Amino acid sequence: MSIIKACIFDLDGVIVDTAVYHYKAWKRLANEMGFDLTVEQNEKLKGVSRTRSLELILQWGGITKTPEEQEVLAAKKNDWYVDMISHMTPDEILPGAKEFVIACRVAGLKTALGSASKNSGTILEKVGIVGLFDAVIDGNKVSKPKPDPEVFLAAAAELNIAPGNCVVFEDAIAGVEAAKNGGMKAVGIGSPDVLGEADLVVSGLNDMSLAKLYML
Ligand code: G6P
Ligand code: MG
């Protein structure tokens, strides 16, 4: 009998690929301030909160801003980002993601979303998967950034499942660490070179199965 009773999914990079929109918006902001943002730098922003992302970008550009100015800049970036995600369609769900979440539910497992994003509600609605999760915990409900396990522990609590019976699916190093810090199993989505701390690494949810889940 497997100990797995719930699957908790990160959103960006696991269910949908919004990194490209975050990148476009941050790049536009950086360009307005007179510098550029590389794809490599954008990688470092995956799973990182909006506020912390801006701090890093300003640091890379060698620019100092007051907390008030930072708030204005973050809001500006978010307006551009929200404009882009408001045009998302169900086609943008990553391959196999919807199918795997449904397979978990059919198998009697609980499902939750555990994301740092404050825009998860809009994204779930636009890609048409609001009803797929028994609990949705996002940046509006928690404040401690990954690798703090707060977001995943809150999801487990809402599902009423012990952390030891949960598996987290994550594409960010900090997310895998957050799962482990919360006493949960972690499946990394991406490359084993990057996500070595995970219990299992797959290239995407299209490469995941209930058989692999029950072997964790
Ligand atoms: C996810 C993404 C990050 C993003 C964060 C906050 O973790 O991977 O790139 O900065 O969510 O998203 P938000 O939509 O609230 O700005
Ligand atoms: Mg992610």
PDB file of N, CA, C and O and ligand atoms in Angstrom, residues 10-13 18-19 22 26 42 45-51 53 74 77-78 81-82 85 115-120 123 139-140 146 170-172, ligand 1:
ATOM      1  N   ASP A  10       3.220  22.557  -8.276  1.00  0.00           N
ATOM      2  CA  ASP A  10       3.598  23.937  -8.547  1.00  0.00           C
ATOM      3  C   ASP A  10       2.893  24.303  -9.864  1.00  0.00           C
ATOM      4  O   ASP A  10       2.514  23.416 -10.632  1.00  0.00           O
ATOM      5  N   LEU A  11       2.699  25.587 -10.114  1.00  0.00           N
ATOM      6  CA  LEU A  11       1.965  25.981 -11.325  1.00  0.00           C
ATOM      7  C   LEU A  11       2.909  26.308 -12.491  1.00  0.00           C
ATOM      8  O   LEU A  11       2.928  25.623 -13.509  1.00  0.00           O
ATOM      9  N   ASP A  12       3.718  27.376 -12.301  1.00  0.00           N
ATOM     10  CA  ASP A  12       4.596  27.856 -13.372  1.00  0.00           C
ATOM     11  C   ASP A  12       5.702  26.850 -13.649  1.00  0.00           C
ATOM     12  O   ASP A  12       6.511  26.550 -12.773  1.00  0.00           O
ATOM     13  N   GLY A  13       5.735  26.313 -14.852  1.00  0.00           N
ATOM     14  CA  GLY A  13       6.787  25.367 -15.213  1.00  0.00           C
ATOM     15  C   GLY A  13       6.415  23.916 -14.969  1.00  0.00           C
ATOM     16  O   GLY A  13       7.167  23.015 -15.332  1.00  0.00           O
ATOM     17  N   THR A  18       4.506  29.681 -17.928  1.00  0.00           N
ATOM     18  CA  THR A  18       4.335  31.134 -17.879  1.00  0.00           C
ATOM     19  C   THR A  18       5.676  31.853 -17.788  1.00  0.00           C
ATOM     20  O   THR A  18       5.714  33.073 -17.839  1.00  0.00           O
ATOM     21  N   ALA A  19       6.773  31.071 -17.658  1.00  0.00           N
ATOM     22  CA  ALA A  19       8.100  31.690 -17.506  1.00  0.00           C
ATOM     23  C   ALA A  19       8.385  32.653 -18.657  1.00  0.00           C
ATOM     24  O   ALA A  19       9.003  33.706 -18.458  1.00  0.00           O
ATOM     25  N   HIS A  22       6.707  35.933 -17.839  1.00  0.00           N
ATOM     26  CA  HIS A  22       7.444  36.630 -16.769  1.00  0.00           C
ATOM     27  C   HIS A  22       8.692  37.269 -17.390  1.00  0.00           C
ATOM     28  O   HIS A  22       9.015  38.419 -17.121  1.00  0.00           O
ATOM     29  N   TRP A  26       9.649  41.226 -17.335  1.00  0.00           N
ATOM     30  CA  TRP A  26      10.842  41.683 -16.600  1.00  0.00           C
ATOM     31  C   TRP A  26      11.854  42.308 -17.563  1.00  0.00           C
ATOM     32  O   TRP A  26      12.508  43.300 -17.241  1.00  0.00           O
ATOM     33  N   ASN A  42      17.003  34.860 -16.280  1.00  0.00           N
ATOM     34  CA  ASN A  42      15.590  34.529 -16.093  1.00  0.00           C
ATOM     35  C   ASN A  42      15.416  33.174 -15.413  1.00  0.00           C
ATOM     36  O   ASN A  42      14.510  32.987 -14.605  1.00  0.00           O
ATOM     37  N   LEU A  45      15.122  33.263 -11.826  1.00  0.00           N
ATOM     38  CA  LEU A  45      13.905  33.876 -11.266  1.00  0.00           C
ATOM     39  C   LEU A  45      12.762  32.874 -11.126  1.00  0.00           C
ATOM     40  O   LEU A  45      11.722  33.191 -10.561  1.00  0.00           O
ATOM     41  N   LYS A  46      12.974  31.661 -11.613  1.00  0.00           N
ATOM     42  CA  LYS A  46      11.917  30.644 -11.532  1.00  0.00           C
ATOM     43  C   LYS A  46      11.637  30.288 -10.074  1.00  0.00           C
ATOM     44  O   LYS A  46      12.564  29.982  -9.325  1.00  0.00           O
ATOM     45  N   GLY A  47      10.385  30.343  -9.710  1.00  0.00           N
ATOM     46  CA  GLY A  47       9.999  29.995  -8.338  1.00  0.00           C
ATOM     47  C   GLY A  47      10.273  31.101  -7.331  1.00  0.00           C
ATOM     48  O   GLY A  47       9.979  30.960  -6.151  1.00  0.00           O
ATOM     49  N   VAL A  48      10.837  32.206  -7.809  1.00  0.00           N
ATOM     50  CA  VAL A  48      11.202  33.323  -6.919  1.00  0.00           C
ATOM     51  C   VAL A  48      10.074  34.360  -6.911  1.00  0.00           C
ATOM     52  O   VAL A  48       9.535  34.696  -7.968  1.00  0.00           O
ATOM     53  N   SER A  49       9.716  34.868  -5.736  1.00  0.00           N
ATOM     54  CA  SER A  49       8.587  35.797  -5.631  1.00  0.00           C
ATOM     55  C   SER A  49       8.824  37.073  -6.445  1.00  0.00           C
ATOM     56  O   SER A  49       9.953  37.392  -6.806  1.00  0.00           O
ATOM     57  N   ARG A  50       7.733  37.791  -6.692  1.00  0.00           N
ATOM     58  CA  ARG A  50       7.802  39.016  -7.495  1.00  0.00           C
ATOM     59  C   ARG A  50       8.761  40.041  -6.880  1.00  0.00           C
ATOM     60  O   ARG A  50       9.634  40.577  -7.566  1.00  0.00           O
ATOM     61  N   THR A  51       8.618  40.256  -5.581  1.00  0.00           N
ATOM     62  CA  THR A  51       9.452  41.241  -4.884  1.00  0.00           C
ATOM     63  C   THR A  51      10.927  40.874  -4.957  1.00  0.00           C
ATOM     64  O   THR A  51      11.777  41.716  -5.262  1.00  0.00           O
ATOM     65  N   SER A  53      12.334  38.839  -7.101  1.00  0.00           N
ATOM     66  CA  SER A  53      12.785  38.871  -8.493  1.00  0.00           C
ATOM     67  C   SER A  53      13.248  40.280  -8.850  1.00  0.00           C
ATOM     68  O   SER A  53      14.308  40.466  -9.458  1.00  0.00           O
ATOM     69  N   ALA A  74       7.332  46.944  -9.553  1.00  0.00           N
ATOM     70  CA  ALA A  74       6.760  45.590  -9.497  1.00  0.00           C
ATOM     71  C   ALA A  74       5.315  45.614 -10.016  1.00  0.00           C
ATOM     72  O   ALA A  74       4.883  44.694 -10.722  1.00  0.00           O
ATOM     73  N   LYS A  77       5.410  45.877 -13.862  1.00  0.00           N
ATOM     74  CA  LYS A  77       5.706  44.561 -14.456  1.00  0.00           C
ATOM     75  C   LYS A  77       4.478  43.665 -14.378  1.00  0.00           C
ATOM     76  O   LYS A  77       4.150  42.966 -15.331  1.00  0.00           O
ATOM     77  N   ASN A  78       3.803  43.693 -13.228  1.00  0.00           N
ATOM     78  CA  ASN A  78       2.645  42.807 -13.067  1.00  0.00           C
ATOM     79  C   ASN A  78       1.515  43.182 -14.027  1.00  0.00           C
ATOM     80  O   ASN A  78       0.833  42.306 -14.553  1.00  0.00           O
ATOM     81  N   TYR A  81       2.371  41.660 -17.253  1.00  0.00           N
ATOM     82  CA  TYR A  81       2.253  40.201 -17.140  1.00  0.00           C
ATOM     83  C   TYR A  81       0.785  39.773 -17.164  1.00  0.00           C
ATOM     84  O   TYR A  81       0.407  38.850 -17.895  1.00  0.00           O
ATOM     85  N   VAL A  82      -0.043  40.469 -16.387  1.00  0.00           N
ATOM     86  CA  VAL A  82      -1.470  40.127 -16.318  1.00  0.00           C
ATOM     87  C   VAL A  82      -2.121  40.305 -17.688  1.00  0.00           C
ATOM     88  O   VAL A  82      -2.957  39.510 -18.105  1.00  0.00           O
ATOM     89  N   ILE A  85      -1.113  37.131 -19.620  1.00  0.00           N
ATOM     90  CA  ILE A  85      -1.762  35.871 -19.207  1.00  0.00           C
ATOM     91  C   ILE A  85      -3.278  35.912 -19.413  1.00  0.00           C
ATOM     92  O   ILE A  85      -3.919  34.872 -19.481  1.00  0.00           O
ATOM     93  N   SER A 115       1.662  27.343  -5.236  1.00  0.00           N
ATOM     94  CA  SER A 115       2.420  28.263  -6.090  1.00  0.00           C
ATOM     95  C   SER A 115       2.705  29.580  -5.387  1.00  0.00           C
ATOM     96  O   SER A 115       1.896  30.053  -4.594  1.00  0.00           O
ATOM     97  N   ALA A 116       3.839  30.186  -5.730  1.00  0.00           N
ATOM     98  CA  ALA A 116       4.186  31.497  -5.177  1.00  0.00           C
ATOM     99  C   ALA A 116       3.417  32.623  -5.865  1.00  0.00           C
ATOM    100  O   ALA A 116       3.365  33.744  -5.385  1.00  0.00           O
ATOM    101  N   SER A 117       2.795  32.308  -6.985  1.00  0.00           N
ATOM    102  CA  SER A 117       2.159  33.353  -7.802  1.00  0.00           C
ATOM    103  C   SER A 117       0.898  33.920  -7.168  1.00  0.00           C
ATOM    104  O   SER A 117       0.107  33.199  -6.577  1.00  0.00           O
ATOM    105  N   LYS A 118       0.736  35.220  -7.321  1.00  0.00           N
ATOM    106  CA  LYS A 118      -0.508  35.860  -6.877  1.00  0.00           C
ATOM    107  C   LYS A 118      -1.512  35.896  -8.024  1.00  0.00           C
ATOM    108  O   LYS A 118      -2.615  36.393  -7.870  1.00  0.00           O
ATOM    109  N   ASN A 119      -1.103  35.385  -9.177  1.00  0.00           N
ATOM    110  CA  ASN A 119      -1.968  35.396 -10.360  1.00  0.00           C
ATOM    111  C   ASN A 119      -2.483  34.007 -10.718  1.00  0.00           C
ATOM    112  O   ASN A 119      -2.987  33.797 -11.822  1.00  0.00           O
ATOM    113  N   SER A 120      -2.362  33.053  -9.808  1.00  0.00           N
ATOM    114  CA  SER A 120      -2.717  31.679 -10.159  1.00  0.00           C
ATOM    115  C   SER A 120      -4.200  31.543 -10.519  1.00  0.00           C
ATOM    116  O   SER A 120      -4.549  30.763 -11.406  1.00  0.00           O
ATOM    117  N   ILE A 123      -4.730  32.410 -14.133  1.00  0.00           N
ATOM    118  CA  ILE A 123      -4.140  31.401 -15.029  1.00  0.00           C
ATOM    119  C   ILE A 123      -5.009  30.139 -15.071  1.00  0.00           C
ATOM    120  O   ILE A 123      -5.333  29.641 -16.153  1.00  0.00           O
ATOM    121  N   GLY A 139       0.362  32.679  -3.705  1.00  0.00           N
ATOM    122  CA  GLY A 139       1.013  33.823  -3.070  1.00  0.00           C
ATOM    123  C   GLY A 139       0.073  34.767  -2.338  1.00  0.00           C
ATOM    124  O   GLY A 139       0.525  35.611  -1.573  1.00  0.00           O
ATOM    125  N   ASN A 140      -1.229  34.615  -2.567  1.00  0.00           N
ATOM    126  CA  ASN A 140      -2.184  35.449  -1.828  1.00  0.00           C
ATOM    127  C   ASN A 140      -2.460  34.891  -0.438  1.00  0.00           C
ATOM    128  O   ASN A 140      -2.972  35.597   0.423  1.00  0.00           O
ATOM    129  N   LYS A 146       9.488  29.934  -1.039  1.00  0.00           N
ATOM    130  CA  LYS A 146      10.232  28.676  -1.142  1.00  0.00           C
ATOM    131  C   LYS A 146      11.711  29.041  -1.114  1.00  0.00           C
ATOM    132  O   LYS A 146      12.061  30.068  -1.683  1.00  0.00           O
ATOM    133  N   GLU A 170       7.674  19.897  -8.778  1.00  0.00           N
ATOM    134  CA  GLU A 170       8.333  21.208  -8.824  1.00  0.00           C
ATOM    135  C   GLU A 170       9.386  21.311  -9.908  1.00  0.00           C
ATOM    136  O   GLU A 170      10.131  20.361 -10.134  1.00  0.00           O
ATOM    137  N   ASP A 171       9.471  22.473 -10.561  1.00  0.00           N
ATOM    138  CA  ASP A 171      10.515  22.677 -11.570  1.00  0.00           C
ATOM    139  C   ASP A 171      11.656  23.546 -11.046  1.00  0.00           C
ATOM    140  O   ASP A 171      12.666  23.699 -11.733  1.00  0.00           O
ATOM    141  N   ALA A 172      11.489  24.114  -9.854  1.00  0.00           N
ATOM    142  CA  ALA A 172      12.524  25.015  -9.318  1.00  0.00           C
ATOM    143  C   ALA A 172      13.298  24.355  -8.178  1.00  0.00           C
ATOM    144  O   ALA A 172      12.713  23.591  -7.399  1.00  0.00           O
TER     145      ALA A 172
HETATM  146  C1  G6P B   1       6.239  31.645  -9.648  1.00  0.00           C
HETATM  147  C2  G6P B   1       7.175  31.947 -10.823  1.00  0.00           C
HETATM  148  C3  G6P B   1       8.031  33.164 -10.528  1.00  0.00           C
HETATM  149  C4  G6P B   1       7.156  34.335 -10.119  1.00  0.00           C
HETATM  150  C5  G6P B   1       6.324  33.969  -8.890  1.00  0.00           C
HETATM  151  C6  G6P B   1       5.381  35.083  -8.466  1.00  0.00           C
HETATM  152  O1  G6P B   1       6.964  31.103  -8.611  1.00  0.00           O
HETATM  153  O2  G6P B   1       7.995  30.838 -11.099  1.00  0.00           O
HETATM  154  O3  G6P B   1       8.781  33.479 -11.689  1.00  0.00           O
HETATM  155  O4  G6P B   1       7.936  35.487  -9.840  1.00  0.00           O
HETATM  156  O5  G6P B   1       5.542  32.813  -9.202  1.00  0.00           O
HETATM  157  O6  G6P B   1       4.410  35.264  -9.448  1.00  0.00           O
HETATM  158  P1  G6P B   1       3.427  36.501  -9.554  1.00  0.00           P
HETATM  159  O7  G6P B   1       2.437  36.083 -10.603  1.00  0.00           O
HETATM  160  O8  G6P B   1       2.752  36.644  -8.208  1.00  0.00           O
HETATM  161  O9  G6P B   1       4.218  37.700  -9.901  1.00  0.00           O
END
